Coordinates of C-alpha atoms and ligand atoms in Angstrom, one line a residue:
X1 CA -34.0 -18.7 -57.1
X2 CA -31.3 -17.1 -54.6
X3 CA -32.1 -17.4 -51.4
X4 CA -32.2 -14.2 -49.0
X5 CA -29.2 -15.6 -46.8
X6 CA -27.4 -15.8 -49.9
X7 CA -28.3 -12.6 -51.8
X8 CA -27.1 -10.8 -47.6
X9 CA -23.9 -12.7 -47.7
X10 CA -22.8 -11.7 -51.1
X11 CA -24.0 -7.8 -50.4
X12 CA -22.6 -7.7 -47.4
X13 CA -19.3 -9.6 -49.0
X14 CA -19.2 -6.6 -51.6
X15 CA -18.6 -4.1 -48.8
X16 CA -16.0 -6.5 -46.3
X17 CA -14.5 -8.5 -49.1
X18 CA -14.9 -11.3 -46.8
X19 CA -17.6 -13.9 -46.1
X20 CA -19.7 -12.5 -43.5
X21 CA -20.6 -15.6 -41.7
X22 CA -24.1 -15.0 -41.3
X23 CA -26.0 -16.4 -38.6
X24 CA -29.4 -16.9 -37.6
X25 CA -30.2 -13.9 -35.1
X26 CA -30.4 -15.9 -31.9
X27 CA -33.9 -13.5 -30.4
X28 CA -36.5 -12.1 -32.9
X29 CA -35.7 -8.8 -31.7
X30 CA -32.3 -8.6 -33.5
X31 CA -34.1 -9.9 -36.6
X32 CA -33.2 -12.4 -38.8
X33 CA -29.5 -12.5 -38.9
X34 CA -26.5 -11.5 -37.5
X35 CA -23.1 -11.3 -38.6
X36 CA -19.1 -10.4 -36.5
X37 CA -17.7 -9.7 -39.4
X38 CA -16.7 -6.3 -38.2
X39 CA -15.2 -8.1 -35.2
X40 CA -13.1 -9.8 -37.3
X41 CA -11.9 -7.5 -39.5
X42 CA -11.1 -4.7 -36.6
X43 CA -8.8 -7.5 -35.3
X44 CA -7.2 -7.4 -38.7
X45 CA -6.8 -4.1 -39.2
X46 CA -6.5 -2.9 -35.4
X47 CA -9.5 -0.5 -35.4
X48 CA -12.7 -0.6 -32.9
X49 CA -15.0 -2.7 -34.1
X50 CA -18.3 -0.3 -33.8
X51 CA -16.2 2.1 -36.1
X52 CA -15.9 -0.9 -38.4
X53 CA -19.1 -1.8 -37.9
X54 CA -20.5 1.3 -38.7
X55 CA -18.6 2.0 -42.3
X56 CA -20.0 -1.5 -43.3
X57 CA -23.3 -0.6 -42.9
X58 CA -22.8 3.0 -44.2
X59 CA -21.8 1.6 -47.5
X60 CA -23.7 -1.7 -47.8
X61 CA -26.2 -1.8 -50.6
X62 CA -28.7 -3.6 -48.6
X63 CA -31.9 -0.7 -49.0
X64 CA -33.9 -2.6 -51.2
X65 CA -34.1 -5.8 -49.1
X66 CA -33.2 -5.1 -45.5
X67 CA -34.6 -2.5 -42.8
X68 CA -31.9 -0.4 -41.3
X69 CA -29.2 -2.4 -40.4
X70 CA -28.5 -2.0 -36.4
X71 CA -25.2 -2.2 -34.7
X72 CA -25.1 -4.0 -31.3
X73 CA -23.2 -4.7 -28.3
X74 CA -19.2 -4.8 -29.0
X75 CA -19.7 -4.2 -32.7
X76 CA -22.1 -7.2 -34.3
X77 CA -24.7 -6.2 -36.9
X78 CA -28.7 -7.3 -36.9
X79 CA -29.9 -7.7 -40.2
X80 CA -33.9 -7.6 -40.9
X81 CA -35.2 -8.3 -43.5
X82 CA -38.0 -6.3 -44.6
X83 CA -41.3 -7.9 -44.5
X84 CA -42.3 -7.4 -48.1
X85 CA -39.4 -8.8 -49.7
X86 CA -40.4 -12.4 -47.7
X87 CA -43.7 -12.0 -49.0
X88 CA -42.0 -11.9 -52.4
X89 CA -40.0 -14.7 -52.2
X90 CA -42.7 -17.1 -50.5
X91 CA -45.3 -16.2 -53.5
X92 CA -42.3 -16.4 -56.3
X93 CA -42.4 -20.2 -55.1
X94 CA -46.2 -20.2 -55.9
X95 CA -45.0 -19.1 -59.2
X96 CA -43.2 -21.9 -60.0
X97 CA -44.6 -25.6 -60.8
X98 CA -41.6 -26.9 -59.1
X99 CA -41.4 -24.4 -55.8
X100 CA -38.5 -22.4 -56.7
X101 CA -35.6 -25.1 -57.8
X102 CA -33.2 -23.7 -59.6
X103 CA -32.5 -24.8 -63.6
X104 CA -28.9 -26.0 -64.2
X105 CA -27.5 -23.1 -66.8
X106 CA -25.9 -25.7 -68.6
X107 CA -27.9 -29.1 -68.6
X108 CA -25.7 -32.1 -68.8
X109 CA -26.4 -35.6 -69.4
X110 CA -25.9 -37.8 -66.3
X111 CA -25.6 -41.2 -66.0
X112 CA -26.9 -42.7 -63.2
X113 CA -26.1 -46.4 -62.7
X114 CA -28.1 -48.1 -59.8
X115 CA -30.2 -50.7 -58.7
X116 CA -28.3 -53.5 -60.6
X117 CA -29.9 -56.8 -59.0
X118 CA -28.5 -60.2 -60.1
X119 CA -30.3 -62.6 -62.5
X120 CA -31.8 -65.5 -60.6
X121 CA -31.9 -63.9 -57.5
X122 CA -33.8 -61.7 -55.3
X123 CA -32.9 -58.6 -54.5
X124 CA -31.2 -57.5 -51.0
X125 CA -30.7 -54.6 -49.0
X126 CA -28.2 -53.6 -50.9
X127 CA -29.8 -52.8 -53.7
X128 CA -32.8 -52.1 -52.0
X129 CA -31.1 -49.1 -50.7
X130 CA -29.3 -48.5 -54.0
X131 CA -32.5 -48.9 -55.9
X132 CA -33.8 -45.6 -53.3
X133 CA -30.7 -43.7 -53.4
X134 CA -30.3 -43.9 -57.0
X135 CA -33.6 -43.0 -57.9
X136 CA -33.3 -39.5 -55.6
X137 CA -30.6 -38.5 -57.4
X138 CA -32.5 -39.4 -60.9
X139 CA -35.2 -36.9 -59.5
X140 CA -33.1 -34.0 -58.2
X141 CA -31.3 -34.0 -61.1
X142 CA -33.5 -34.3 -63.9
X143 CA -35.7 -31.7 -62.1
X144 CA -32.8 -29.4 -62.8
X145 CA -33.4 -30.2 -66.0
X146 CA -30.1 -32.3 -66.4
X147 CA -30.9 -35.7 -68.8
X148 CA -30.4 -38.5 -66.8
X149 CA -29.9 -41.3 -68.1
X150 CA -31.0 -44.5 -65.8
X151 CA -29.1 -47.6 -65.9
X152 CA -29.6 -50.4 -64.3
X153 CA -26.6 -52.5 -64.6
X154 CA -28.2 -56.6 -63.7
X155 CA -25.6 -59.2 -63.5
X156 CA -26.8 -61.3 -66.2
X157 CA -23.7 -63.3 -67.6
X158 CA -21.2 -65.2 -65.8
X159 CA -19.9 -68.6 -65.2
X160 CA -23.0 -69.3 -62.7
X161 CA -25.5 -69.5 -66.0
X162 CA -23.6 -72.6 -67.2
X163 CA -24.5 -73.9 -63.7
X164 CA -28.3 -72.7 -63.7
X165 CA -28.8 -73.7 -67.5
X166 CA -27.5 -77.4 -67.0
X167 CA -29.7 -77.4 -63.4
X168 CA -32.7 -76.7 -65.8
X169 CA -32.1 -79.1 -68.2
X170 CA -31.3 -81.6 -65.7
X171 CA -34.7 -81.3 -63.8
X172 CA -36.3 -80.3 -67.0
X173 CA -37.9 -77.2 -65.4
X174 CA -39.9 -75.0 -67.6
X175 CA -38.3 -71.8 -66.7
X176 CA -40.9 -69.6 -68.2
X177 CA -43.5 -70.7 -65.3
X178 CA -41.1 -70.1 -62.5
X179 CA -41.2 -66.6 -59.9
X180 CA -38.0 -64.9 -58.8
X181 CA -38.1 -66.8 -56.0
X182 CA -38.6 -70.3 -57.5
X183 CA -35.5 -69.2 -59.4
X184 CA -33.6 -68.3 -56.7
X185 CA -34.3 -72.2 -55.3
X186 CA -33.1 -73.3 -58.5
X187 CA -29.9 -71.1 -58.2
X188 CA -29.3 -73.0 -54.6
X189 CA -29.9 -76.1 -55.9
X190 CA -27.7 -75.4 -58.7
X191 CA -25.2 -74.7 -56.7
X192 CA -25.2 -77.7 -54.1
X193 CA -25.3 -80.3 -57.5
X194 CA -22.2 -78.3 -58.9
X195 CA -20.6 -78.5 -55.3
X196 CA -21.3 -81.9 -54.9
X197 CA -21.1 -83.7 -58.4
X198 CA -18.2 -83.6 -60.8
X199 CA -20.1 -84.8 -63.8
X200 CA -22.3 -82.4 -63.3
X201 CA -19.8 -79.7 -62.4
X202 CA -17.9 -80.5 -66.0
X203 CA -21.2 -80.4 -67.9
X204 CA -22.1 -76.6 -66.4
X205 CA -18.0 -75.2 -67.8
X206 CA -19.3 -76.7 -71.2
X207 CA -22.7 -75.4 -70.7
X208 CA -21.1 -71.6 -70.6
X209 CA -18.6 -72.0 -73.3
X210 CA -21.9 -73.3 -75.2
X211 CA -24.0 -69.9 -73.8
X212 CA -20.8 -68.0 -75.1
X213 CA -20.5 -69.1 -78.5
X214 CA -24.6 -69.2 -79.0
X215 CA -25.9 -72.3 -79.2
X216 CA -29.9 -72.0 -79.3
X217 CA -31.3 -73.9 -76.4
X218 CA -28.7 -73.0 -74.3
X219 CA -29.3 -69.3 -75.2
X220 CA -32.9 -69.6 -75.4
X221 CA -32.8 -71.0 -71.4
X222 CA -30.6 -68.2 -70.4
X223 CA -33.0 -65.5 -72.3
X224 CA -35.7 -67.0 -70.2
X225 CA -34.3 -66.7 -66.6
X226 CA -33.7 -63.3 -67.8
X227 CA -37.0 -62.5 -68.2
X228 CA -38.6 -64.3 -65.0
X229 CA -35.8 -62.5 -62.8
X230 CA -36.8 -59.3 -64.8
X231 CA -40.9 -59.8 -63.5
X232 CA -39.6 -60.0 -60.5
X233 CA -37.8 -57.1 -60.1
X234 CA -40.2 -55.3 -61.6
X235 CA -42.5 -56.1 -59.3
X236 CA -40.2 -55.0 -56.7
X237 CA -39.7 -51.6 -58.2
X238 CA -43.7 -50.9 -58.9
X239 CA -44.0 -51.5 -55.0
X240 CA -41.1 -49.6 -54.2
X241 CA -42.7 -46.3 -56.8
X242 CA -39.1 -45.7 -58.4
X243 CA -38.7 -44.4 -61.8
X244 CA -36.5 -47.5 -62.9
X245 CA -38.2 -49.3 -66.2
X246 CA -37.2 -52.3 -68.9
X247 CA -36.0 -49.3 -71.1
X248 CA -33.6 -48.6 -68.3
X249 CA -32.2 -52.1 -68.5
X250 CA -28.3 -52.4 -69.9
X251 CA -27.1 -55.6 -68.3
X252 CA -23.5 -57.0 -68.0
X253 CA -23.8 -58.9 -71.4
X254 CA -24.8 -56.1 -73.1
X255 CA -21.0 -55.2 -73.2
X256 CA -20.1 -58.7 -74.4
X257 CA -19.1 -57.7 -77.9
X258 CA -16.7 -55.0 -76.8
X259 CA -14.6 -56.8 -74.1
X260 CA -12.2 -58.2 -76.6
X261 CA -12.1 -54.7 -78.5
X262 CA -11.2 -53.0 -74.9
X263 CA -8.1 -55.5 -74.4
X264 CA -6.7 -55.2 -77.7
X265 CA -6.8 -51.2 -77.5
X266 CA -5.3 -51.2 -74.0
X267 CA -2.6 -53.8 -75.5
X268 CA -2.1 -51.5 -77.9
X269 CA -2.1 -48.6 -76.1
X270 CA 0.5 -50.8 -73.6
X271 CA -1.3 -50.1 -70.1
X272 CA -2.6 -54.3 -70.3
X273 CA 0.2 -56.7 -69.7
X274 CA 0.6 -59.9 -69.6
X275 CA 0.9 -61.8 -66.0
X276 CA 0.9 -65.3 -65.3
X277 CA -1.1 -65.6 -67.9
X278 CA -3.7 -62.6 -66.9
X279 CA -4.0 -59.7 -69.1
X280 CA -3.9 -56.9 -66.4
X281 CA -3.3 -53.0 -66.0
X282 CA -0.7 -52.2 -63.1
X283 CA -1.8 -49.2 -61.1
X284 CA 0.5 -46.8 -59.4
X285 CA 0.0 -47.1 -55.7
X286 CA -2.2 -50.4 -55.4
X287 CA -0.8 -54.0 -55.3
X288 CA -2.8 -56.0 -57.0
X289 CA -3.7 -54.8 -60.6
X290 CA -7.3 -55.1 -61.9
X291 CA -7.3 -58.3 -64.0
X292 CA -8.7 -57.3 -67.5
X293 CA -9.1 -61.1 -69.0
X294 CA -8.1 -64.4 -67.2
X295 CA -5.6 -66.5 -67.4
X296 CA -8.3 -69.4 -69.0
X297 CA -9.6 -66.3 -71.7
X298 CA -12.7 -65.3 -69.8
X299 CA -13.5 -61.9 -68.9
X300 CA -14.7 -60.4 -65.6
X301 CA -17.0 -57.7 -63.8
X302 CA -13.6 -55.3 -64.1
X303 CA -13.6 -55.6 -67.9
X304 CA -17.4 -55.1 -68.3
X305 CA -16.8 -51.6 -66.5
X306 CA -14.2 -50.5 -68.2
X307 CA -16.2 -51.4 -71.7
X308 CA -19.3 -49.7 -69.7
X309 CA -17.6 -46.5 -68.9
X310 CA -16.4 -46.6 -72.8
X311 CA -19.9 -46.6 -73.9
X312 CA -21.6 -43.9 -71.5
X313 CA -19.1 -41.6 -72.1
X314 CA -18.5 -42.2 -76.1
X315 CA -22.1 -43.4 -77.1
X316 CA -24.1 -42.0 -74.3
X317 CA -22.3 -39.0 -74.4
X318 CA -22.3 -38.6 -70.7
X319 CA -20.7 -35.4 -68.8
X320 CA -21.3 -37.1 -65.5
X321 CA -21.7 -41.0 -63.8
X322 CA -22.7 -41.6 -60.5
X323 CA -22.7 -45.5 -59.5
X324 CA -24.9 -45.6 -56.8
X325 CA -23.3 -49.2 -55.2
X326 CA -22.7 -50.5 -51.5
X327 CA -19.3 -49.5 -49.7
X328 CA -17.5 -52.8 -50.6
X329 CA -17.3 -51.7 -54.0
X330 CA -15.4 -48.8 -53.6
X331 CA -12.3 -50.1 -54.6
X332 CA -13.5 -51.8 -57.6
X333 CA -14.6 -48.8 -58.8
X334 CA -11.6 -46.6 -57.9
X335 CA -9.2 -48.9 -60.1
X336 CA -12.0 -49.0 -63.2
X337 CA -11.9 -45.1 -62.9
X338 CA -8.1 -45.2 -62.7
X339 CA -8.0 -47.2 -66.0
X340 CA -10.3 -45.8 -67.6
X341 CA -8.9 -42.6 -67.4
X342 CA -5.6 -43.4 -68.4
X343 CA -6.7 -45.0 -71.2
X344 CA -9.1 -42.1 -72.9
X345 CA -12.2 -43.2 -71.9
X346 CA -12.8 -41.1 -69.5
X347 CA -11.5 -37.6 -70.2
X348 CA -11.2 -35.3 -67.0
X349 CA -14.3 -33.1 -68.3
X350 CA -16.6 -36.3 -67.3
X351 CA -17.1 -36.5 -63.5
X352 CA -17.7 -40.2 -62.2
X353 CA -19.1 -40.5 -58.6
X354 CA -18.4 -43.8 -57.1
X355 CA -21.4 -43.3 -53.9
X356 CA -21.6 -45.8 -51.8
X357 CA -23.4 -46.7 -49.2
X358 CA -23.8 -48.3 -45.6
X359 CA -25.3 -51.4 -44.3
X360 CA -28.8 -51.3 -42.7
X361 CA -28.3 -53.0 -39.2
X362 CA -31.3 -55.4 -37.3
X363 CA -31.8 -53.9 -33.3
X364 CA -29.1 -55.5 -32.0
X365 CA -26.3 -53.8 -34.1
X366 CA -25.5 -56.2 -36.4
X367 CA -26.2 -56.5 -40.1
X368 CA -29.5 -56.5 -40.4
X369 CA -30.5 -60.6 -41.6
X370 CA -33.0 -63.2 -41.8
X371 CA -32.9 -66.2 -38.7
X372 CA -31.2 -68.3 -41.6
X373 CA -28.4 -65.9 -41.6
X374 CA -29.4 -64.7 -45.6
X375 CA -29.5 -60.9 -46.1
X376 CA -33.0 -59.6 -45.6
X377 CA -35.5 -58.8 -48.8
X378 CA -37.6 -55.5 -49.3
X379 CA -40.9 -57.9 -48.4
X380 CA -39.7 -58.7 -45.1
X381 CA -38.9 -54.9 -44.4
X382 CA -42.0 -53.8 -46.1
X383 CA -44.4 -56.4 -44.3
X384 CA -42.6 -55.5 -40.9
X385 CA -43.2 -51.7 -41.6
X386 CA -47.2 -52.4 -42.7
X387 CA -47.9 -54.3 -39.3
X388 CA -47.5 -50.9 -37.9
X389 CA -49.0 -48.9 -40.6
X390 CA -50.4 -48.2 -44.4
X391 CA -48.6 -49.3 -46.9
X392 CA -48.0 -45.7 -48.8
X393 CA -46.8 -44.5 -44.7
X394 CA -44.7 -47.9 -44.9
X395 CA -42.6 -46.9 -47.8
X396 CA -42.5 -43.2 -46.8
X397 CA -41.0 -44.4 -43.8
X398 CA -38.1 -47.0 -45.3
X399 CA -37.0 -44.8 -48.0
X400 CA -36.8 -41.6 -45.8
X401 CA -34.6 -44.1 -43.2
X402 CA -32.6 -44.7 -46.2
X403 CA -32.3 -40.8 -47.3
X404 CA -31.7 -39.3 -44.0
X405 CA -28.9 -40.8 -43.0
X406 CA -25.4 -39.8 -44.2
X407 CA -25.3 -42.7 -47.0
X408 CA -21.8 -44.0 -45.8
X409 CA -23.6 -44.6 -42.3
X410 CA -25.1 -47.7 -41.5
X411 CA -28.4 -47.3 -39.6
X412 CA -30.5 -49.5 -37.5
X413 CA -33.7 -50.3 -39.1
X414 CA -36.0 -49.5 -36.2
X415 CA -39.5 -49.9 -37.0
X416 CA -40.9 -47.9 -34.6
X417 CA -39.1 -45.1 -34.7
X418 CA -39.1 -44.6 -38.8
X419 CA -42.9 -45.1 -39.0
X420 CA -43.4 -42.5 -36.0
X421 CA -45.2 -39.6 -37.1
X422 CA -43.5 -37.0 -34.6
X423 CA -39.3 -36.7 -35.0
X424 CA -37.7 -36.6 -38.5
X425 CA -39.3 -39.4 -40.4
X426 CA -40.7 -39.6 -43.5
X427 CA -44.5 -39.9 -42.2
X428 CA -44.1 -36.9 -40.0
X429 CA -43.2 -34.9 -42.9
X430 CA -46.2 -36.5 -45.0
X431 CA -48.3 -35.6 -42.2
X432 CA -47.3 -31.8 -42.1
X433 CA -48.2 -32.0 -45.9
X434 CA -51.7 -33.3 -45.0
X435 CA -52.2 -31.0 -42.3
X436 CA -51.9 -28.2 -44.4
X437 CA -53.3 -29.6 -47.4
X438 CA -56.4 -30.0 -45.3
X439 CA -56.0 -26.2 -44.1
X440 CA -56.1 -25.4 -47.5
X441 CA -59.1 -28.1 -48.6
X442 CA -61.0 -25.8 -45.6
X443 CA -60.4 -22.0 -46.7
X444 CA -61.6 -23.4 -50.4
X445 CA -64.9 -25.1 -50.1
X446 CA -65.4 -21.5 -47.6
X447 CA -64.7 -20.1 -51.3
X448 CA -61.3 -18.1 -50.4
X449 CA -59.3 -17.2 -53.1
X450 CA -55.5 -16.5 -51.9
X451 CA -53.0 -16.2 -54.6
X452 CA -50.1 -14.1 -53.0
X453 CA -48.2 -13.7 -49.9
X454 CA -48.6 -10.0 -49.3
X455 CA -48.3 -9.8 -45.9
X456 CA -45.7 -11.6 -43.3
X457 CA -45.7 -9.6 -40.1
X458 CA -45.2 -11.6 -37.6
X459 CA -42.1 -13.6 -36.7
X460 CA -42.8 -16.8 -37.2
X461 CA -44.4 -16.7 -40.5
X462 CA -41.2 -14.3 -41.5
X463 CA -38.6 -17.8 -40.6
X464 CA -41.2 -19.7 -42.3
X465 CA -40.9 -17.7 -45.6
X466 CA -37.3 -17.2 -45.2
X467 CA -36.7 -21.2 -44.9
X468 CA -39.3 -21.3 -48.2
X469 CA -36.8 -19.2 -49.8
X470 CA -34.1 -21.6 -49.2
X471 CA -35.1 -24.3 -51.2
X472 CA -33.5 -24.1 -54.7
X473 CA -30.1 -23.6 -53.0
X474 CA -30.7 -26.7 -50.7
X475 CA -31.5 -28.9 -53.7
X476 CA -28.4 -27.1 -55.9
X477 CA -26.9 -28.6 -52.8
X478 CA -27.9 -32.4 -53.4
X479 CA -27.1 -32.5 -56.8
X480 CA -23.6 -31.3 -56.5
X481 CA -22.8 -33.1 -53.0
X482 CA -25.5 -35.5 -53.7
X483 CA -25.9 -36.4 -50.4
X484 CA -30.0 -36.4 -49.6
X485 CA -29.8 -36.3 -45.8
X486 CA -29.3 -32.3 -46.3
X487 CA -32.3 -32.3 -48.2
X488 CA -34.2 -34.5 -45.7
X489 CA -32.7 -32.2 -43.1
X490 CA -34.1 -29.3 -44.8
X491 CA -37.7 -30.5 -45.3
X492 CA -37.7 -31.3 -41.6
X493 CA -37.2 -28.0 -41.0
X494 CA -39.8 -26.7 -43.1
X495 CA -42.4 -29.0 -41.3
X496 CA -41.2 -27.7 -38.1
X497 CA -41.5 -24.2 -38.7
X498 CA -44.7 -25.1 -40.6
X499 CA -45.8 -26.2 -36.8
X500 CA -44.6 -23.0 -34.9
X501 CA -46.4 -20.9 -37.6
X502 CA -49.3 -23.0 -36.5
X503 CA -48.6 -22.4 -33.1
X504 CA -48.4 -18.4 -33.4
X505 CA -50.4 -17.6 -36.0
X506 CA -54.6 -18.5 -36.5
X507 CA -55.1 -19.2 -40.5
X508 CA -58.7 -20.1 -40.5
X509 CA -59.3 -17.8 -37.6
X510 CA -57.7 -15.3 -39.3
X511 CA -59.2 -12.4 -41.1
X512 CA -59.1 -10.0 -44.2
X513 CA -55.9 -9.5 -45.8
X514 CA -53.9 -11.3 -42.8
X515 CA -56.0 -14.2 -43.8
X516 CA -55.5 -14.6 -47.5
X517 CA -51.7 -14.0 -47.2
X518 CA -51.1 -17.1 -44.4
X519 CA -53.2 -18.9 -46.5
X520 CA -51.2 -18.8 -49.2
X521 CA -48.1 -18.7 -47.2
X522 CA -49.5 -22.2 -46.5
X523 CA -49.8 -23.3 -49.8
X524 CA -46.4 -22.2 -51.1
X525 CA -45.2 -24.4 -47.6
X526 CA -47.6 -27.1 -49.1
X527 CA -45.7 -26.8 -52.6
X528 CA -41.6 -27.1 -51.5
X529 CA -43.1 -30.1 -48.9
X530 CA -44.4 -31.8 -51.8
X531 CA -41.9 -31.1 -54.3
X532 CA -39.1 -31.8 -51.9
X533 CA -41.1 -35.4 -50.8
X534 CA -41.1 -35.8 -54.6
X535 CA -38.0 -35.7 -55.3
X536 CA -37.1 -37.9 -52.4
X537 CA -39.4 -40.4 -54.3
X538 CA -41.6 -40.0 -51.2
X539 CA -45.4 -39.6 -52.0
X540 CA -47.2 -36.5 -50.3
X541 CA -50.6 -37.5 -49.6
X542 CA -53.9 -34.8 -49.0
X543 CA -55.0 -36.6 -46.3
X544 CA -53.3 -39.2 -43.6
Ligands
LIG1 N1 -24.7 -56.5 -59.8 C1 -23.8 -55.9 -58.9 C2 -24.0 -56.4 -57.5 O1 -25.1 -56.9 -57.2 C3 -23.8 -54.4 -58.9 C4 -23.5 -53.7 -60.2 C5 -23.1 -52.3 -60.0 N2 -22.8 -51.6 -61.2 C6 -21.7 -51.8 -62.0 N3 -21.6 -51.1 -63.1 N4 -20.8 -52.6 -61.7 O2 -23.1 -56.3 -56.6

């Protein structure tokens, strides 16, 4: 769907030949907008502006959609837009099961790659807020009716594992029977034994070239930390409502097998060299070079992307990857795009999206942590949200902190504020779509039957229905820009001028025709709130 500022802008562009810079008309009087595009051009092309002005709106097509267009003051022209073409446009939404978003012409299959927790430990903030970001974009897009394909990229190879598996086969732990956060203690205590004993730091090196070249306990130990960590997470991601499942799963060592394939082609193709011993690809304009294998033969998180980005784009068959990880990775993944575009594997058609993200600060500013110092987990955010209210309102409240925000921001996590029901928060917005779902509940069981918007007289249900029509643009908006605050921005809107509509205009007390159109004026505001809060990840409950 176009929206009505849209459709004016490129009607009225037709006639200037420039962008008529349409504002909101600042009094309902002048109507709806308001454009100085005649002001502008008479400057250009030394004439009066009135006279300007009034060729404009002699040959602007507008008949069909606007009331007479008016010329004020020095020369600016008041647009209305005629009341039955908002009642269209509000009842088109009711038309559609998904409230007017617009269908990408050409679908495309985007990857998304977020989340991405590490084995044998908990997940943080981080990707807590990746895990939410990530997800928004998986739901705006495939509503589009793009493919997305999800993928969760868990760090589950490394040098640590020779380290964990040895620790387990020290204390003879029966992995199966541990929780994430068991494994996590194992992983610390791991750590401290490697630190602190050299026997045992010797045994953990041979423990990974023994996890590298297969040997069954070993693997069997490794497959098994896998798999508690894995509980865990998904745990975390049932709590947290995302879309993320096992299927969605395509870990570091899934690329293990085509690390030595990537070197040898970018040998071959001459962009690896050789450096003290490193096999690495110089890049124009950055220091150090991204280090493709080690000097001791062992590969690294660089090498993995690069064999990643191979595999989306040539077996996936992406057109698009977004990697939805925090800001300190942005330079990783500027070099791995730099290689793998030289080297063919990603061709300029596919777009990849590094989108990071900011740190969530505690009240006093700084990064937002435990006493202990340790980066904070969803439970602790979760449990501190619930001691003020439900759990569903909890969640609303910490993912719509997370969406509302430019992404690159940090943002304070301030409990009070995000679980308020008045301001721009994610419960306010779930209680505008209660309040009207219960408006709705009401004008039912009195046996009302409203199917269409047929009449919008007054002025506040007109900026309602115009801000209605808005809604597949705003969303074409995310999943180009991808940038949810605008869409958080938007809904907030809509709640608002849900409220003045409220304010000025009886529903219930309503009668006749006037009656059954606000009625379902309210229902196609009921649809884009819960669509929109869909698409957020955000649930829209009937009743709060
Ligand atoms: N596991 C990594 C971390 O916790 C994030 C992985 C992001 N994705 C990727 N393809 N490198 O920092």
């Amino acid at each position: 769907m176009l929206s009505l500022p849209s459709l004016l802008a490129s009607r009225f562009e037709a006639v200037t030949g420039v962008d008529p810079e349409m504002r909101p008309a600042t009094k309902p009087q002048f109507g709806h907008f308001q454009s100085n595009v005649a002001l502008r051009l008479a400057k250009a092309e030394g004439k009066p502006p009135r006279e300007i002005a009034a060729r404009i709106v002699a040959e602007a097509q507008l008949d069909d959609l606007c009331e007479p267009l008016e010329i004020a003051g020095p020369g600016f022209i008041n647009i209305r837009i005629k009341a039955a073409v908002l009642a269209e446009v509000a009842s088109q939404v009711l038309d559609d099961d998904l409230a007017g978003i617009n269908r990408a012409p050409e679908p495309q299959t985007v990857v998304i790659d977020y989340s991405a927790p590490n084995v044998a430990k908990q997940m943080h903030v981080g990707h807590l807020r990746s895990t939410i970001i990530g997800d928004c974009f998986a739901r705006v897009l495939s509503a589009q009716g793009n493919s997305v394909i999800r993928q969760n990229h868990i760090g589950d190879w490394g040098t640590q594992f020779g380290m964990l598996v040895e620790q387990v086969l020290h204390e003879g732990t029966d992995v199966a029977g541990l929780t994430l956060v068991e494994a996590e203690a194992l992983y610390r205590r791991a750590n401290l034994h490697f630190k602190s004993d050299p026997a045992f730091a010797d045994a953990a090196l041979v423990r990974v070239v023994a996890l590298q070249s297969g040997d069954a306990e070993t693997n069997q130990i490794w497959r098994a930390l896998i798999a508690v960590s894995l509980a865990g997470f998904n745990e975390t991601y049932a709590r947290l409502g995302v879309l993320l499942t096992d299927d969605d799963i395509a870990g570091e060592s899934g690329y293990n097998a085509d690390l030595p394939l990537v070197l040898e082609d970018l040998k071959a193709q001459g962009l690896a060299v050789q450096d003290d011993g490193a096999w690495c690809v110089f890049l124009e304009g950055s220091e150090t070079p991204m280090i493709v294998q080690k000097r001791d033969g062992g590969f690294g998180y660089s090498a993995t992307d690069l064999a990643t980005i191979r595999h989306r784009v040539g077996t996936l068959g992406a057109d698009r990857i977004i990697y939805v990880v925090g800001t300190p990775q942005a330079h990783h993944f500027a070099q791995v795009f730099a290689v793998c575009r030289m080297a063919g594997y990603l061709p300029e058609r596919v777009r990849a999206e590094f989108i990071g993200f900011g740190q969530v600060l505690g009240a006093d500013g700084r990064r937002f942590a435990t006493r202990e110092g340790t980066s904070v987990l969803l439970a602790d955010l979760l449990v501190a949200a619930e001691a003020e209210v439900a759990p569903s309102i909890a969640l609303a409240a910490i993912k719509y902190a997370d969406l509302s925000n430019s992404l690159h921001k940090d943002y304070v996590f301030d409990v009070q504020r995000m679980v308020a029901t008045t301001g721009n928060t994610g419960p306010y917005l779930q209680y505008a779509h209660a309040r009207v779902s219960q408006i709705l509940r009401k004008a039912e069981a009195e046996g009302f039957a409203f199917d269409r918007v047929t009449l919008l007289e007054e002025h506040a249900e007109q900026q309602l229905a115009l801000l209605l029509s808005r809604f597949g643009e705003v969303v074409d908006d995310v999943a180009v820009t991808l940038q949810p605050h605008r869409l958080c921005g938007y809904l907030y809107d809509v709640a608002t001028a849900l409220s003045s509509f409220y304010e000025q205009c009886p529903v219930l007390r309503s009668e006749g025709e006037v009656k059954t159109s606000r009625l379902a004026l309210c229902a196609a505001t009921q649809k884009v709130l819960a669509v929109g809060l869909d698409l957020l990840g955000i649930a829209a409950p009937e009743r709060m």
